[in-house]
mmCIF file of C-alpha atoms and ligand atoms in Angstrom:
data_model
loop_
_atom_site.group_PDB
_atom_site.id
_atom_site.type_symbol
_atom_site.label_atom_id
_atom_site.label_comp_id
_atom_site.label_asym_id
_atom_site.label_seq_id
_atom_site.Cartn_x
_atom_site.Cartn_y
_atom_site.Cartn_z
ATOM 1 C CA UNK A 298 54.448 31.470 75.116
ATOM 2 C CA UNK A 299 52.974 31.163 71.055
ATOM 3 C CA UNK A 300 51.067 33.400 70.572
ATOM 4 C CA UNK A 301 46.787 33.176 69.344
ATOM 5 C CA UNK A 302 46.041 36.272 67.115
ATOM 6 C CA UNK A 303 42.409 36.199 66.600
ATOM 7 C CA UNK A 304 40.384 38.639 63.800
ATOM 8 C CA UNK A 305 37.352 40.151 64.481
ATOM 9 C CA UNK A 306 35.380 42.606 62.781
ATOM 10 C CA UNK A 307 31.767 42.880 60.563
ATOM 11 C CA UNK A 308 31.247 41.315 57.494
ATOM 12 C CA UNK A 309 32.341 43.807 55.033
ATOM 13 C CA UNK A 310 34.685 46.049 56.754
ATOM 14 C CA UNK A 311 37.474 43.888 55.078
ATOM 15 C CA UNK A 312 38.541 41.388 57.232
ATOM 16 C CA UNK A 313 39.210 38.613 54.667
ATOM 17 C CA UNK A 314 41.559 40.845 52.125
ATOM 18 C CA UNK A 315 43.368 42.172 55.268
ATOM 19 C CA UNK A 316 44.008 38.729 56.302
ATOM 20 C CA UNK A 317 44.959 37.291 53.051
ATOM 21 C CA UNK A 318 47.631 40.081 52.576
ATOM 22 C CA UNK A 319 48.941 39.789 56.326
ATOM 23 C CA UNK A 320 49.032 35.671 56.304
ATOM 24 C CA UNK A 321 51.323 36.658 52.806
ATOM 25 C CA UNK A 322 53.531 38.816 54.946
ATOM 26 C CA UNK A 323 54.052 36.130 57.738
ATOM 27 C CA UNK A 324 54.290 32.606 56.430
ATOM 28 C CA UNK A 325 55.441 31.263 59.855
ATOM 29 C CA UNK A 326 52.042 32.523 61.233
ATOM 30 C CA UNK A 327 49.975 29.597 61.292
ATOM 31 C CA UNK A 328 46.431 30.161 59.776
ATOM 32 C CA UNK A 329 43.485 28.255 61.242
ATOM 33 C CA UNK A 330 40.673 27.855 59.219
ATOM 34 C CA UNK A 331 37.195 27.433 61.005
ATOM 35 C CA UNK A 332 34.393 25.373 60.571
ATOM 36 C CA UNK A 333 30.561 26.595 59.620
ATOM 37 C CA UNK A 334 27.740 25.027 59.062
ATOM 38 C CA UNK A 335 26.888 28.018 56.278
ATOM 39 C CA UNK A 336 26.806 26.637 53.242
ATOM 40 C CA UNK A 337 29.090 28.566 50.704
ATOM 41 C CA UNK A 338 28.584 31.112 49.130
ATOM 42 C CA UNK A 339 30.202 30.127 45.862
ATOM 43 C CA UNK A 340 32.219 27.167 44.510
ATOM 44 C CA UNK A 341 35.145 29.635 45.066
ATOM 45 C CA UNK A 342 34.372 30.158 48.337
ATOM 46 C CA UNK A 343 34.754 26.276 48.741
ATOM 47 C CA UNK A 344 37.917 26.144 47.808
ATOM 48 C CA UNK A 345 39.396 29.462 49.243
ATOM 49 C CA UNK A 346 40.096 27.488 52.745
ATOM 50 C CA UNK A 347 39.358 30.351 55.282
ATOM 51 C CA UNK A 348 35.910 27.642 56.212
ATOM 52 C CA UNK A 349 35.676 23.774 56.370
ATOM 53 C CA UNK A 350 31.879 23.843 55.209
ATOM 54 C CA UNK A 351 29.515 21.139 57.537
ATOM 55 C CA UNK A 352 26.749 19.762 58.246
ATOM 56 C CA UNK A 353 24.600 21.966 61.155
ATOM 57 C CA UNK A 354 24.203 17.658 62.528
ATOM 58 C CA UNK A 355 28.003 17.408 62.133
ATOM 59 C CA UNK A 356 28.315 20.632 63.351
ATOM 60 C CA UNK A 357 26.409 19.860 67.484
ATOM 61 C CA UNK A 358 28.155 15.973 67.037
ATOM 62 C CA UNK A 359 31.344 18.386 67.337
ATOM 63 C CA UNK A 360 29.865 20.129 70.282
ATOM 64 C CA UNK A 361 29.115 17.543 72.318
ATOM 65 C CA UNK A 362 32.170 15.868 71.644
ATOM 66 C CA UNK A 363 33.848 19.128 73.235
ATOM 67 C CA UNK A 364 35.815 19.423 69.766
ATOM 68 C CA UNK A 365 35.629 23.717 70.107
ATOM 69 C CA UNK A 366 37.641 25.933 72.261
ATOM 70 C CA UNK A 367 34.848 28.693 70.876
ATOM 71 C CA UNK A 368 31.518 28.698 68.954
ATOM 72 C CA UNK A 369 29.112 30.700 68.017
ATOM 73 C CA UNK A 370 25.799 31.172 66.192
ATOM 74 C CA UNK A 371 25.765 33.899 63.790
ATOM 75 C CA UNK A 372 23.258 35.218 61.812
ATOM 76 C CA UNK A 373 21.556 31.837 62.501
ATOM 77 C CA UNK A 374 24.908 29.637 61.355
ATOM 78 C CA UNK A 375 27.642 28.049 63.533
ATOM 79 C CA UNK A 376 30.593 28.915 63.011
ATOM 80 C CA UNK A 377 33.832 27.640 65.517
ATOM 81 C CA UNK A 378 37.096 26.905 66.252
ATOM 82 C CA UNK A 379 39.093 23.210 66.758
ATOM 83 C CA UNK A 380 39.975 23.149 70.207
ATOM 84 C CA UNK A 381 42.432 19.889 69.178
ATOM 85 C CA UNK A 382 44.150 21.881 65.851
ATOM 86 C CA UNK A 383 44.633 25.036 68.326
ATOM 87 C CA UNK A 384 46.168 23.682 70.953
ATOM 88 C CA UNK A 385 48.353 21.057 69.143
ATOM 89 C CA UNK A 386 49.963 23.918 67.182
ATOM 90 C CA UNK A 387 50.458 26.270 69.937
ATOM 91 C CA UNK A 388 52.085 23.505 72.650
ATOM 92 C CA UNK A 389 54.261 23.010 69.635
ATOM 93 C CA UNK A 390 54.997 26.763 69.711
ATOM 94 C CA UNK A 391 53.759 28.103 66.363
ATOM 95 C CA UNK A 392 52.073 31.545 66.385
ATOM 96 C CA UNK A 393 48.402 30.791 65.450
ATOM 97 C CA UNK A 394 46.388 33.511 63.438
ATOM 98 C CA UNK A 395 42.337 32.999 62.976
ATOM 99 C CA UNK A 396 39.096 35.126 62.789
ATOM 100 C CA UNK A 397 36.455 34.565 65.203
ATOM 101 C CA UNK A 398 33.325 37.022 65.945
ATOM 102 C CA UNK A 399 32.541 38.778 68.902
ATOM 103 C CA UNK A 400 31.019 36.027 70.925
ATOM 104 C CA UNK A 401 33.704 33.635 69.526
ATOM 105 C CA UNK A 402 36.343 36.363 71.492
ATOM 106 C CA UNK A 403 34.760 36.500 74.417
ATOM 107 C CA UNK A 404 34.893 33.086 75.422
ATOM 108 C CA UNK A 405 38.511 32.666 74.521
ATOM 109 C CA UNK A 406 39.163 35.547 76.748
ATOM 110 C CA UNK A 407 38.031 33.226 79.642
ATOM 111 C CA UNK A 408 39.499 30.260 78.658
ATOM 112 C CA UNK A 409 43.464 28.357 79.190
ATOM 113 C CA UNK A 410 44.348 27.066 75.515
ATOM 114 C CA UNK A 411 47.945 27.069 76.059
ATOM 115 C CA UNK A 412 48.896 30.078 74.097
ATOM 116 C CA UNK A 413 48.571 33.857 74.631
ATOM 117 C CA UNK A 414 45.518 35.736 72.726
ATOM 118 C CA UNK A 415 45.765 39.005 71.173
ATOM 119 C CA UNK A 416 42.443 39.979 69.772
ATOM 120 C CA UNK A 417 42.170 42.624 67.058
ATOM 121 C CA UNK A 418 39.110 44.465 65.950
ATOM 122 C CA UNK A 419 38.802 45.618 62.528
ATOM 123 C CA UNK A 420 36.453 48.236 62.105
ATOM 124 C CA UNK A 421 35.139 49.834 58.728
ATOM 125 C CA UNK A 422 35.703 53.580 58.433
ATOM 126 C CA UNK A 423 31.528 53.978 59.636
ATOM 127 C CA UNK A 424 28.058 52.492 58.793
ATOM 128 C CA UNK A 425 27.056 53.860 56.149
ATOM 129 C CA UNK A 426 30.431 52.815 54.267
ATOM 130 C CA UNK A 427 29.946 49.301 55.957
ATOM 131 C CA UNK A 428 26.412 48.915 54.422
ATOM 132 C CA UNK A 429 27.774 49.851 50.803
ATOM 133 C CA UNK A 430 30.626 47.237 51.073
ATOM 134 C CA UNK A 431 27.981 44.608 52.087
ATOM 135 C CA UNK A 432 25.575 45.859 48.861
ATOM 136 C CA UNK A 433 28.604 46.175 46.507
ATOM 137 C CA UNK A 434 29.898 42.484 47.813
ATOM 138 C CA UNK A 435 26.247 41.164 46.766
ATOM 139 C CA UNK A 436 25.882 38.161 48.822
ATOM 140 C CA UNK A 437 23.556 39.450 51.217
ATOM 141 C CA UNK A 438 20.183 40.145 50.908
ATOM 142 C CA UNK A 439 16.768 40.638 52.907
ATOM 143 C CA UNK A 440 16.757 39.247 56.211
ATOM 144 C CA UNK A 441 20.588 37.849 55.752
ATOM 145 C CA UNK A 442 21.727 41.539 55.358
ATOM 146 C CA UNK A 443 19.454 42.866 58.003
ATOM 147 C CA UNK A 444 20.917 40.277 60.349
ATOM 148 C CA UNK A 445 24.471 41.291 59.606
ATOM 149 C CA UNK A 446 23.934 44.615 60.485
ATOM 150 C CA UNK A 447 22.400 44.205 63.556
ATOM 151 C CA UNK A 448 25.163 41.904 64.438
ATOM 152 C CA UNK A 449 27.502 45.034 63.710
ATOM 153 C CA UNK A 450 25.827 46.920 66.353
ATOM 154 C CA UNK A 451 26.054 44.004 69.251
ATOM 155 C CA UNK A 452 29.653 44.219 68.377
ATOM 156 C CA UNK A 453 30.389 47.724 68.766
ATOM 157 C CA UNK A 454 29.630 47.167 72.506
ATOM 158 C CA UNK A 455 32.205 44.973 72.762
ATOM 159 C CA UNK A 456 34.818 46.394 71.753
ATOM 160 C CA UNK A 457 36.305 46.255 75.748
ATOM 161 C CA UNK A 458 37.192 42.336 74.429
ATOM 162 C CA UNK A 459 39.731 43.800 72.486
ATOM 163 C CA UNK A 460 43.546 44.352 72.835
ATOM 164 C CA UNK A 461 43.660 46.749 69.405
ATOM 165 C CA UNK A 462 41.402 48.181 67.213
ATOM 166 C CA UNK A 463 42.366 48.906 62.844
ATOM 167 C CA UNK A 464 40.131 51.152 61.317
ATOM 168 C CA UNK A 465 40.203 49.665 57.798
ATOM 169 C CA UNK A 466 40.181 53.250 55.811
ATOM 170 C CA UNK A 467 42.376 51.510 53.109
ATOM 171 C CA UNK A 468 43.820 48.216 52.733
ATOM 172 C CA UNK A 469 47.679 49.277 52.582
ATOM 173 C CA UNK A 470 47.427 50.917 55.739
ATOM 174 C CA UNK A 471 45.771 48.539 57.335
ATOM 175 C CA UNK A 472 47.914 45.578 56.421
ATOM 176 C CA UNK A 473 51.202 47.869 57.687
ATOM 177 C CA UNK A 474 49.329 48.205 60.692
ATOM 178 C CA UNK A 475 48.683 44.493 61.675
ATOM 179 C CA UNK A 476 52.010 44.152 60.912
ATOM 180 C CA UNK A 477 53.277 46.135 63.371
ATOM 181 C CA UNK A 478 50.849 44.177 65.796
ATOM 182 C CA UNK A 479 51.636 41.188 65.358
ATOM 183 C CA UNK A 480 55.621 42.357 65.434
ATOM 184 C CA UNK A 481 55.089 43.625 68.496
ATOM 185 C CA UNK A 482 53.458 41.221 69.958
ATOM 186 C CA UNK A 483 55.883 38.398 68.749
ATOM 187 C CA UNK A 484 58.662 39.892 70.465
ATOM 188 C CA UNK A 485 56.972 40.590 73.670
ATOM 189 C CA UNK A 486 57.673 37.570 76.040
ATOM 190 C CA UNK A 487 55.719 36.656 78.966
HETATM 191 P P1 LIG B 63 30.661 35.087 57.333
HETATM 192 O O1 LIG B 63 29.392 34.297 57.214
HETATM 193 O O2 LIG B 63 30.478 36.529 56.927
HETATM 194 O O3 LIG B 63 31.817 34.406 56.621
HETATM 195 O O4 LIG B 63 31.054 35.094 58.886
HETATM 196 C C1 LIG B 63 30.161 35.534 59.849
HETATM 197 C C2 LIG B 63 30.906 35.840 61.124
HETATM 198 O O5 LIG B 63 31.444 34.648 61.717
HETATM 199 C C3 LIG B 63 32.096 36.767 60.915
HETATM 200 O O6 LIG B 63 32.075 37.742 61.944
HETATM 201 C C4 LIG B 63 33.275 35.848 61.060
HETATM 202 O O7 LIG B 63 34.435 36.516 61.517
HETATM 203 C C5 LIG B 63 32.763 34.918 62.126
HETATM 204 N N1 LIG B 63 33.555 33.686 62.249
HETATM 205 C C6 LIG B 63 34.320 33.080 61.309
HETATM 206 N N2 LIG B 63 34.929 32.012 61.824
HETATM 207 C C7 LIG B 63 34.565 31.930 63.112
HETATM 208 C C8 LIG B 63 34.879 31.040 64.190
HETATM 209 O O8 LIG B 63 35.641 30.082 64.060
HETATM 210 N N3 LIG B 63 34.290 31.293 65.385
HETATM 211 C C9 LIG B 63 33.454 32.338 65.589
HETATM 212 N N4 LIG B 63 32.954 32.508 66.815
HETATM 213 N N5 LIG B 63 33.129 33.198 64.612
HETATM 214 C C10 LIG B 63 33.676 33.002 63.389
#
């Protein structure tokens, strides 16, 4: 059975430069990009492909077409996953890698998609270091920053959802880490 890797961590504990250098390692793994209706945060961001950036009306005509296996509001954006794109590439038996929050996890976890999830927490090395990544990233402010935060704490009570847990001290180890995950759980066959 392919298998569903799915990322999950705070913004700013390092999700996006552990996932750049482990989708490097594993070019078979497919990566999914999701969809958001947050607008970017730079042009670069727009072109980086980890988002397809829409509409928050494009966004609900996607929900009640049923076109997400998961979605979630976050920090008052939607963010979600192609139910159609999932599925097609896991029946085809490609292992599928893509980052979802807490929320997003949790209704995987009770869901049939066709595949077999593994759901991995990253977690920063603590708060305070998680608040100076945020303020030395710069693209949160105000009530956007205060928001992420407190997300950060609804997810620490979930971490039950979660088959491992990487606590990102430093990138290196973190990416040999995953590796050995997702190695692992490759060869295991249900
Ligand atoms: P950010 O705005 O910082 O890029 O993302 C906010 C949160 O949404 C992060 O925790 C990120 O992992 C999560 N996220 C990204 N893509 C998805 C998705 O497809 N589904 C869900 N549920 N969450 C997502």
């Amino acid at each position: 059975m392919s298998v569903f890797f799915v990322i999950c961590g705070p913004s700013g504990a390092g999700k996006t430069t552990l996932l750049t250098r482990v989708r490097r390692r594993f070019p078979d793994l497919v990566y999914v990009p999701s969809y958001t209706s947050r607008p970017p945060r730079n042009p670069r961001e727009l072109k980086a492909g980890r988002y397809r950036f829409i509409s928050k009306e494009e966004f609900e005509r996607r929900i009640r077409q049923n076109g997400f296996l998961e979605y979630a509001v976050y920090a008052g954006n939607y963010y979600g996953t192609s139910r159609s794109e999932v599925q097609t590439l896991l029946k085809a038996g490609h292992d599928v890698i893509k980052e979802a929050d807490v929320q997003g996890v949790r209704q995987l976890r009770r869901r049939r998609f066709g595949g077999r999830l593994v759901a991995i927490f990253i977690l920063p090395p603590s708060l305070p270091e998680l608040e100076h990544r945020l303020d030395k990233r710069g693209t949160e402010s105000g009530a956007a920053r205060r928001k992420r935060l407190a997300a950060v704490l609804d997810e620490l009570g979930a971490l039950d959802l979660f088959d491992y847990i990487v606590i990102n001290r430093r990138v290196p180890e973190s990416v040999e880490r995953l590796s050995a995950i997702i190695r692992a759980e490759r060869s295991f066959h249900t």
